[in-house]
PDB file of C-alpha atoms in Angstrom:
ATOM      1  CA  LYS A 856     -56.957 -77.461  42.916  1.00  0.00           C
ATOM      2  CA  ILE A 857     -59.682 -78.006  40.313  1.00  0.00           C
ATOM      3  CA  LYS A 858     -62.755 -75.863  40.860  1.00  0.00           C
ATOM      4  CA  HIS A 859     -65.903 -77.470  39.474  1.00  0.00           C
ATOM      5  CA  PRO A 860     -69.666 -77.443  40.161  1.00  0.00           C
ATOM      6  CA  TYR A 861     -70.117 -81.124  40.963  1.00  0.00           C
ATOM      7  CA  ILE A 862     -71.032 -82.358  44.442  1.00  0.00           C
ATOM      8  CA  ALA A 863     -71.845 -86.054  43.967  1.00  0.00           C
ATOM      9  CA  VAL A 864     -73.146 -88.715  41.595  1.00  0.00           C
ATOM     10  CA  MET A 865     -76.496 -90.337  42.393  1.00  0.00           C
ATOM     11  CA  THR A 866     -77.203 -93.735  40.866  1.00  0.00           C
ATOM     12  CA  THR A 867     -80.773 -95.001  40.639  1.00  0.00           C
ATOM     13  CA  ASP A 868     -79.994 -98.188  38.712  1.00  0.00           C
ATOM     14  CA  LEU A 869     -77.393 -99.630  36.379  1.00  0.00           C
ATOM     15  CA  TYR A 870     -78.110 -97.189  33.543  1.00  0.00           C
ATOM     16  CA  HIS A 871     -79.253 -93.983  35.218  1.00  0.00           C
ATOM     17  CA  HIS A 872     -76.757 -91.664  36.843  1.00  0.00           C
ATOM     18  CA  PHE A 873     -77.439 -88.113  37.979  1.00  0.00           C
ATOM     19  CA  LEU A 874     -74.887 -85.451  38.771  1.00  0.00           C
ATOM     20  CA  ILE A 875     -75.671 -83.305  41.781  1.00  0.00           C
ATOM     21  CA  MET A 876     -74.343 -79.798  41.186  1.00  0.00           C
ATOM     22  CA  ARG A 877     -74.148 -76.645  43.216  1.00  0.00           C
ATOM     23  CA  ASN A 878     -75.363 -73.312  41.882  1.00  0.00           C
ATOM     24  CA  VAL A 879     -72.273 -71.512  40.591  1.00  0.00           C
ATOM     25  CA  GLY A 880     -74.005 -68.556  38.993  1.00  0.00           C
ATOM     26  CA  THR A 881     -74.784 -67.304  35.501  1.00  0.00           C
ATOM     27  CA  SER A 882     -72.780 -67.971  32.349  1.00  0.00           C
ATOM     28  CA  LEU A 883     -70.371 -65.349  31.054  1.00  0.00           C
ATOM     29  CA  ALA A 884     -72.233 -65.449  27.739  1.00  0.00           C
ATOM     30  CA  VAL A 885     -75.182 -63.886  29.583  1.00  0.00           C
ATOM     31  CA  MET A 886     -73.329 -61.818  32.169  1.00  0.00           C
ATOM     32  CA  ARG A 887     -71.121 -59.927  29.745  1.00  0.00           C
ATOM     33  CA  ALA A 888     -74.242 -58.276  28.315  1.00  0.00           C
ATOM     34  CA  GLN A 889     -75.271 -56.983  31.743  1.00  0.00           C
ATOM     35  CA  ASP A 890     -74.722 -53.323  32.539  1.00  0.00           C
ATOM     36  CA  GLY A 891     -71.399 -52.724  34.232  1.00  0.00           C
ATOM     37  CA  PHE A 892     -69.956 -56.227  33.860  1.00  0.00           C
ATOM     38  CA  LEU A 893     -67.410 -55.517  31.116  1.00  0.00           C
ATOM     39  CA  GLY A 894     -66.469 -52.282  32.846  1.00  0.00           C
ATOM     40  CA  LYS A 895     -65.709 -54.212  36.012  1.00  0.00           C
ATOM     41  CA  TRP A 896     -63.762 -56.809  34.003  1.00  0.00           C
ATOM     42  CA  LYS A 897     -61.591 -54.150  32.383  1.00  0.00           C
ATOM     43  CA  THR A 898     -60.945 -51.994  35.448  1.00  0.00           C
ATOM     44  CA  HIS A 899     -60.667 -54.407  38.401  1.00  0.00           C
ATOM     45  CA  PRO A 900     -57.386 -56.387  38.344  1.00  0.00           C
ATOM     46  CA  ASP A 901     -58.514 -58.538  41.303  1.00  0.00           C
ATOM     47  CA  PHE A 902     -61.567 -59.649  39.318  1.00  0.00           C
ATOM     48  CA  ARG A 903     -59.379 -60.730  36.416  1.00  0.00           C
ATOM     49  CA  ARG A 904     -56.953 -62.498  38.745  1.00  0.00           C
ATOM     50  CA  LYS A 905     -59.880 -64.396  40.256  1.00  0.00           C
ATOM     51  CA  PHE A 906     -60.784 -65.555  36.755  1.00  0.00           C
ATOM     52  CA  GLY A 907     -57.195 -66.730  36.328  1.00  0.00           C
ATOM     53  CA  ASP A 908     -57.337 -68.735  39.566  1.00  0.00           C
ATOM     54  CA  ASP A 909     -60.845 -70.146  39.221  1.00  0.00           C
ATOM     55  CA  VAL A 910     -60.845 -70.909  35.504  1.00  0.00           C
ATOM     56  CA  GLY A 911     -57.294 -70.806  34.161  1.00  0.00           C
ATOM     57  CA  MET A 912     -55.542 -72.678  36.954  1.00  0.00           C
ATOM     58  CA  SER A 913     -58.427 -75.149  37.325  1.00  0.00           C
ATOM     59  CA  ALA A 914     -58.204 -76.025  33.625  1.00  0.00           C
ATOM     60  CA  LEU A 915     -54.408 -76.417  33.713  1.00  0.00           C
ATOM     61  CA  ASN A 916     -54.626 -78.476  36.906  1.00  0.00           C
ATOM     62  CA  LEU A 917     -57.205 -80.699  35.214  1.00  0.00           C
ATOM     63  CA  VAL A 918     -54.560 -81.582  32.634  1.00  0.00           C
ATOM     64  CA  GLU A 919     -51.727 -81.960  35.140  1.00  0.00           C
ATOM     65  CA  ASP A 920     -53.535 -83.805  37.934  1.00  0.00           C
ATOM     66  CA  VAL A 921     -56.220 -85.840  36.149  1.00  0.00           C
ATOM     67  CA  ASN A 922     -54.803 -86.091  32.598  1.00  0.00           C
ATOM     68  CA  LEU A 923     -57.960 -84.570  31.130  1.00  0.00           C
ATOM     69  CA  CYS A 924     -58.353 -81.675  28.711  1.00  0.00           C
ATOM     70  CA  HIS A 925     -61.623 -79.769  29.192  1.00  0.00           C
ATOM     71  CA  ASN A 926     -61.898 -79.072  25.433  1.00  0.00           C
ATOM     72  CA  GLU A 927     -64.886 -76.697  25.660  1.00  0.00           C
ATOM     73  CA  ILE A 928     -63.677 -73.583  27.453  1.00  0.00           C
ATOM     74  CA  ARG A 929     -65.924 -70.817  26.202  1.00  0.00           C
ATOM     75  CA  LEU A 930     -68.137 -68.044  27.555  1.00  0.00           C
ATOM     76  CA  SER A 931     -71.174 -70.301  27.953  1.00  0.00           C
ATOM     77  CA  ASN A 932     -69.169 -72.852  29.968  1.00  0.00           C
ATOM     78  CA  ILE A 933     -67.904 -70.386  32.558  1.00  0.00           C
ATOM     79  CA  ALA A 934     -70.221 -69.308  35.349  1.00  0.00           C
ATOM     80  CA  VAL A 935     -69.818 -66.214  37.485  1.00  0.00           C
ATOM     81  CA  HIS A 936     -71.401 -65.323  40.819  1.00  0.00           C
ATOM     82  CA  ASP A 937     -70.387 -62.097  42.552  1.00  0.00           C
ATOM     83  CA  ASP A 938     -66.572 -62.152  42.287  1.00  0.00           C
ATOM     84  CA  SER A 939     -66.235 -65.898  41.783  1.00  0.00           C
ATOM     85  CA  PHE A 940     -65.928 -67.904  38.566  1.00  0.00           C
ATOM     86  CA  CYS A 941     -66.395 -71.611  37.888  1.00  0.00           C
ATOM     87  CA  LEU A 942     -65.665 -73.735  34.846  1.00  0.00           C
ATOM     88  CA  VAL A 943     -68.608 -75.973  33.921  1.00  0.00           C
ATOM     89  CA  GLY A 944     -69.509 -78.290  31.043  1.00  0.00           C
ATOM     90  CA  PHE A 945     -66.978 -81.082  31.575  1.00  0.00           C
ATOM     91  CA  GLU A 946     -68.903 -83.546  29.388  1.00  0.00           C
ATOM     92  CA  LYS A 947     -66.337 -83.465  26.565  1.00  0.00           C
ATOM     93  CA  SER A 948     -63.258 -83.665  28.781  1.00  0.00           C
ATOM     94  CA  ARG A 949     -60.902 -86.261  27.367  1.00  0.00           C
ATOM     95  CA  GLY A 950     -57.297 -87.371  27.577  1.00  0.00           C
ATOM     96  CA  ASN A 951     -56.598 -85.535  24.347  1.00  0.00           C
ATOM     97  CA  VAL A 952     -57.801 -82.580  22.285  1.00  0.00           C
ATOM     98  CA  PRO A 953     -60.534 -82.990  19.631  1.00  0.00           C
ATOM     99  CA  SER A 954     -59.380 -84.750  16.469  1.00  0.00           C
ATOM    100  CA  ASN A 955     -60.038 -81.708  14.272  1.00  0.00           C
ATOM    101  CA  ALA A 956     -57.666 -79.651  16.428  1.00  0.00           C
ATOM    102  CA  MET A 957     -54.637 -81.935  16.168  1.00  0.00           C
ATOM    103  CA  LYS A 958     -53.160 -80.181  13.133  1.00  0.00           C
ATOM    104  CA  SER A 959     -54.491 -76.724  13.888  1.00  0.00           C
ATOM    105  CA  ARG A 960     -52.199 -73.718  13.707  1.00  0.00           C
ATOM    106  CA  VAL A 961     -51.773 -73.594  17.480  1.00  0.00           C
ATOM    107  CA  LEU A 962     -51.070 -77.328  17.891  1.00  0.00           C
ATOM    108  CA  ARG A 963     -49.127 -78.309  14.784  1.00  0.00           C
ATOM    109  CA  ARG A 964     -45.872 -77.989  16.757  1.00  0.00           C
ATOM    110  CA  TYR A 965     -46.731 -81.208  18.600  1.00  0.00           C
ATOM    111  CA  PRO A 966     -46.462 -84.783  17.284  1.00  0.00           C
ATOM    112  CA  THR A 967     -49.946 -86.171  16.619  1.00  0.00           C
ATOM    113  CA  GLY A 968     -49.327 -89.811  17.521  1.00  0.00           C
ATOM    114  CA  LEU A 969     -49.685 -89.766  21.296  1.00  0.00           C
ATOM    115  CA  ALA A 970     -51.545 -87.809  23.946  1.00  0.00           C
ATOM    116  CA  SER A 971     -49.448 -84.965  25.276  1.00  0.00           C
ATOM    117  CA  SER A 972     -49.955 -82.906  28.422  1.00  0.00           C
ATOM    118  CA  GLU A 973     -48.138 -80.003  26.731  1.00  0.00           C
ATOM    119  CA  ARG A 974     -50.503 -80.112  23.761  1.00  0.00           C
ATOM    120  CA  ASN A 975     -53.514 -80.314  26.080  1.00  0.00           C
ATOM    121  CA  MET A 976     -52.281 -77.324  28.071  1.00  0.00           C
ATOM    122  CA  MET A 977     -51.594 -75.359  24.884  1.00  0.00           C
ATOM    123  CA  TYR A 978     -55.123 -76.047  23.625  1.00  0.00           C
ATOM    124  CA  THR A 979     -56.493 -75.082  27.042  1.00  0.00           C
ATOM    125  CA  ILE A 980     -54.581 -71.801  27.224  1.00  0.00           C
ATOM    126  CA  ALA A 981     -55.567 -70.927  23.639  1.00  0.00           C
ATOM    127  CA  GLN A 982     -59.250 -71.445  24.415  1.00  0.00           C
ATOM    128  CA  ILE A 983     -58.913 -69.305  27.547  1.00  0.00           C
ATOM    129  CA  GLY A 984     -57.230 -66.647  25.421  1.00  0.00           C
ATOM    130  CA  MET A 985     -60.265 -66.452  23.164  1.00  0.00           C
ATOM    131  CA  VAL A 986     -62.551 -65.978  26.173  1.00  0.00           C
ATOM    132  CA  VAL A 987     -60.333 -63.176  27.475  1.00  0.00           C
ATOM    133  CA  PHE A 988     -60.234 -61.619  23.983  1.00  0.00           C
ATOM    134  CA  ALA A 989     -64.043 -61.575  23.894  1.00  0.00           C
ATOM    135  CA  LEU A 990     -64.255 -59.937  27.328  1.00  0.00           C
ATOM    136  CA  ASP A 991     -61.456 -57.435  26.680  1.00  0.00           C
ATOM    137  CA  THR A 992     -62.709 -56.266  23.298  1.00  0.00           C
ATOM    138  CA  GLY A 993     -66.438 -57.000  23.360  1.00  0.00           C
ATOM    139  CA  ALA A 994     -66.056 -59.276  20.327  1.00  0.00           C
ATOM    140  CA  GLN A 995     -69.319 -60.904  19.309  1.00  0.00           C
ATOM    141  CA  ALA A 996     -69.929 -64.645  18.965  1.00  0.00           C
ATOM    142  CA  ALA A 997     -69.364 -64.706  15.181  1.00  0.00           C
ATOM    143  CA  GLU A 998     -66.018 -62.949  15.564  1.00  0.00           C
ATOM    144  CA  VAL A 999     -64.845 -65.345  18.270  1.00  0.00           C
ATOM    145  CA  ARG A1000     -65.989 -68.284  16.139  1.00  0.00           C
ATOM    146  CA  ASP A1001     -63.943 -66.987  13.192  1.00  0.00           C
ATOM    147  CA  VAL A1002     -60.850 -66.791  15.373  1.00  0.00           C
ATOM    148  CA  PHE A1003     -61.462 -70.226  16.885  1.00  0.00           C
ATOM    149  CA  GLU A1004     -61.928 -71.870  13.500  1.00  0.00           C
ATOM    150  CA  TYR A1005     -58.765 -70.308  12.132  1.00  0.00           C
ATOM    151  CA  TRP A1006     -56.460 -71.088  15.079  1.00  0.00           C
ATOM    152  CA  LEU A1007     -57.915 -74.211  16.714  1.00  0.00           C
ATOM    153  CA  THR A1008     -59.247 -76.270  13.826  1.00  0.00           C
ATOM    154  CA  GLU A1009     -57.610 -77.469  10.625  1.00  0.00           C
ATOM    155  CA  GLN A1010     -59.621 -74.969   8.611  1.00  0.00           C
ATOM    156  CA  GLN A1011     -57.762 -72.756   6.160  1.00  0.00           C
ATOM    157  CA  LEU A1012     -58.369 -69.034   5.642  1.00  0.00           C
ATOM    158  CA  LYS A1013     -61.862 -69.444   4.249  1.00  0.00           C
ATOM    159  CA  LEU A1014     -65.355 -69.743   5.647  1.00  0.00           C
ATOM    160  CA  ARG A1015     -68.573 -71.221   4.346  1.00  0.00           C
ATOM    161  CA  LEU A1016     -69.124 -69.238   1.172  1.00  0.00           C
ATOM    162  CA  PRO A1017     -72.577 -67.781   0.482  1.00  0.00           C
ATOM    163  CA  HIS A1018     -74.795 -69.502  -2.089  1.00  0.00           C
ATOM    164  CA  SER A1019     -74.664 -66.436  -4.283  1.00  0.00           C
ATOM    165  CA  LYS A1020     -71.374 -66.062  -6.117  1.00  0.00           C
ATOM    166  CA  HIS A1021     -72.034 -62.343  -6.294  1.00  0.00           C
ATOM    167  CA  GLN A1022     -71.974 -61.688  -2.541  1.00  0.00           C
ATOM    168  CA  LYS A1023     -68.729 -59.853  -2.030  1.00  0.00           C
ATOM    169  CA  GLY A1024     -67.559 -56.750  -0.235  1.00  0.00           C
ATOM    170  CA  PRO A1025     -67.128 -55.842   3.440  1.00  0.00           C
ATOM    171  CA  ASN A1026     -70.059 -57.977   4.654  1.00  0.00           C
ATOM    172  CA  SER A1027     -69.033 -61.229   2.979  1.00  0.00           C
ATOM    173  CA  PRO A1028     -67.981 -64.105   5.278  1.00  0.00           C
ATOM    174  CA  LYS A1029     -64.376 -64.002   4.076  1.00  0.00           C
ATOM    175  CA  SER A1030     -64.084 -60.250   4.662  1.00  0.00           C
ATOM    176  CA  ARG A1031     -65.620 -60.617   8.106  1.00  0.00           C
ATOM    177  CA  GLN A1032     -63.124 -63.313   9.043  1.00  0.00           C
ATOM    178  CA  ARG A1033     -60.195 -61.176   7.956  1.00  0.00           C
ATOM    179  CA  ARG A1034     -61.498 -58.361  10.162  1.00  0.00           C
ATOM    180  CA  SER A1035     -61.954 -60.797  13.047  1.00  0.00           C
ATOM    181  CA  LEU A1036     -58.408 -62.096  12.697  1.00  0.00           C
ATOM    182  CA  ALA A1037     -57.019 -58.561  12.422  1.00  0.00           C
ATOM    183  CA  ASN A1038     -58.808 -57.580  15.646  1.00  0.00           C
ATOM    184  CA  PHE A1039     -57.492 -60.694  17.368  1.00  0.00           C
ATOM    185  CA  ASP A1040     -53.965 -59.998  16.140  1.00  0.00           C
ATOM    186  CA  ALA A1041     -54.160 -56.451  17.512  1.00  0.00           C
ATOM    187  CA  TRP A1042     -55.287 -57.832  20.886  1.00  0.00           C
ATOM    188  CA  ILE A1043     -52.366 -60.288  20.932  1.00  0.00           C
ATOM    189  CA  LYS A1044     -49.883 -57.512  20.180  1.00  0.00           C
ATOM    190  CA  SER A1045     -51.346 -55.403  22.987  1.00  0.00           C
ATOM    191  CA  LYS A1046     -50.533 -58.197  25.463  1.00  0.00           C
ATOM    192  CA  GLY A1047     -46.850 -58.611  24.653  1.00  0.00           C
ATOM    193  CA  GLY A1048     -44.691 -61.231  23.013  1.00  0.00           C
ATOM    194  CA  LEU A1049     -45.405 -64.243  25.220  1.00  0.00           C
ATOM    195  CA  ILE A1050     -48.966 -64.721  23.956  1.00  0.00           C
ATOM    196  CA  GLY A1051     -47.612 -64.438  20.436  1.00  0.00           C
ATOM    197  CA  THR A1052     -45.763 -67.721  20.981  1.00  0.00           C
ATOM    198  CA  VAL A1053     -49.155 -69.448  21.249  1.00  0.00           C
ATOM    199  CA  PHE A1054     -50.781 -67.848  18.216  1.00  0.00           C
ATOM    200  CA  SER A1055     -47.874 -68.090  15.790  1.00  0.00           C
ATOM    201  CA  GLU A1056     -47.929 -68.924  12.082  1.00  0.00           C
ATOM    202  CA  THR A1057     -44.267 -69.903  12.029  1.00  0.00           C
ATOM    203  CA  VAL A1058     -43.791 -72.458  14.843  1.00  0.00           C
ATOM    204  CA  SER A1059     -43.241 -75.981  13.524  1.00  0.00           C
ATOM    205  CA  SER A1060     -42.987 -79.370  15.216  1.00  0.00           C
ATOM    206  CA  ALA A1061     -39.248 -79.333  14.501  1.00  0.00           C
ATOM    207  CA  ALA A1062     -38.905 -76.258  16.712  1.00  0.00           C
ATOM    208  CA  MET A1063     -41.085 -77.691  19.495  1.00  0.00           C
ATOM    209  CA  THR A1064     -39.572 -77.718  22.973  1.00  0.00           C
ATOM    210  CA  ARG A1065     -40.964 -79.312  26.090  1.00  0.00           C
ATOM    211  CA  GLU A1066     -43.063 -76.725  27.909  1.00  0.00           C
ATOM    212  CA  SER A1067     -43.843 -76.941  31.603  1.00  0.00           C
ATOM    213  CA  LYS A1068     -47.014 -75.911  33.357  1.00  0.00           C
ATOM    214  CA  GLY A1069     -45.126 -72.835  34.577  1.00  0.00           C
ATOM    215  CA  TYR A1070     -44.779 -71.647  30.983  1.00  0.00           C
ATOM    216  CA  PHE A1071     -48.554 -71.750  30.506  1.00  0.00           C
ATOM    217  CA  VAL A1072     -49.159 -70.036  33.843  1.00  0.00           C
ATOM    218  CA  CYS A1073     -46.923 -67.175  32.648  1.00  0.00           C
ATOM    219  CA  ILE A1074     -49.009 -66.900  29.467  1.00  0.00           C
ATOM    220  CA  LEU A1075     -52.194 -66.866  31.560  1.00  0.00           C
ATOM    221  CA  ASP A1076     -50.802 -64.076  33.711  1.00  0.00           C
ATOM    222  CA  ALA A1077     -49.766 -62.079  30.642  1.00  0.00           C
ATOM    223  CA  MET A1078     -53.177 -62.232  28.997  1.00  0.00           C
ATOM    224  CA  LEU A1079     -54.905 -61.134  32.215  1.00  0.00           C
ATOM    225  CA  ALA A1080     -52.480 -58.304  33.029  1.00  0.00           C
TER     226      ALA A1080
END
């Protein structure tokens, strides 16, 4: 099952198509700032499991059943209404991950020549992990962006340096990224070893094994436990 907000496509002429969508609620980027939301997220296992079903399983099923990778799983592309979640923003769904993610730390275990459902599922589960990290820890957008750039792009351990060569210390971009990565690493360790197989500095393509959807479902369960 793939849960999505779309109801139908309306065509007015050859060039104009309109998607008819149902109201699936408010984005997590907005909702997590509301009083009581993060408390509910952290203390209600059923709420987290619903996220796993509505978002995690939908995204993995999208890869398995339709051969598409959502590619933009983030707080602003997940809606919540009462106790129900829905993944939105399918505009960048493709048969493969973005080109700047192909050789990222999370995906370098996979050959880059052909589309791979395992690679697409790994990218999907890594993006979900960053959403869960933000909700579990209250990490702000800049911190999540630091983590994303480090693990899911080809960027090395450096950020855009300030114009002034003299800007150093705890508030410099590089120092902030190191703190962000340290916080993310602590979150990974708190979840157990299985998630560590996704965010690993040592896995190479030579050590890559064929992973089934069940493997990624186990990782999803572990991060939401």
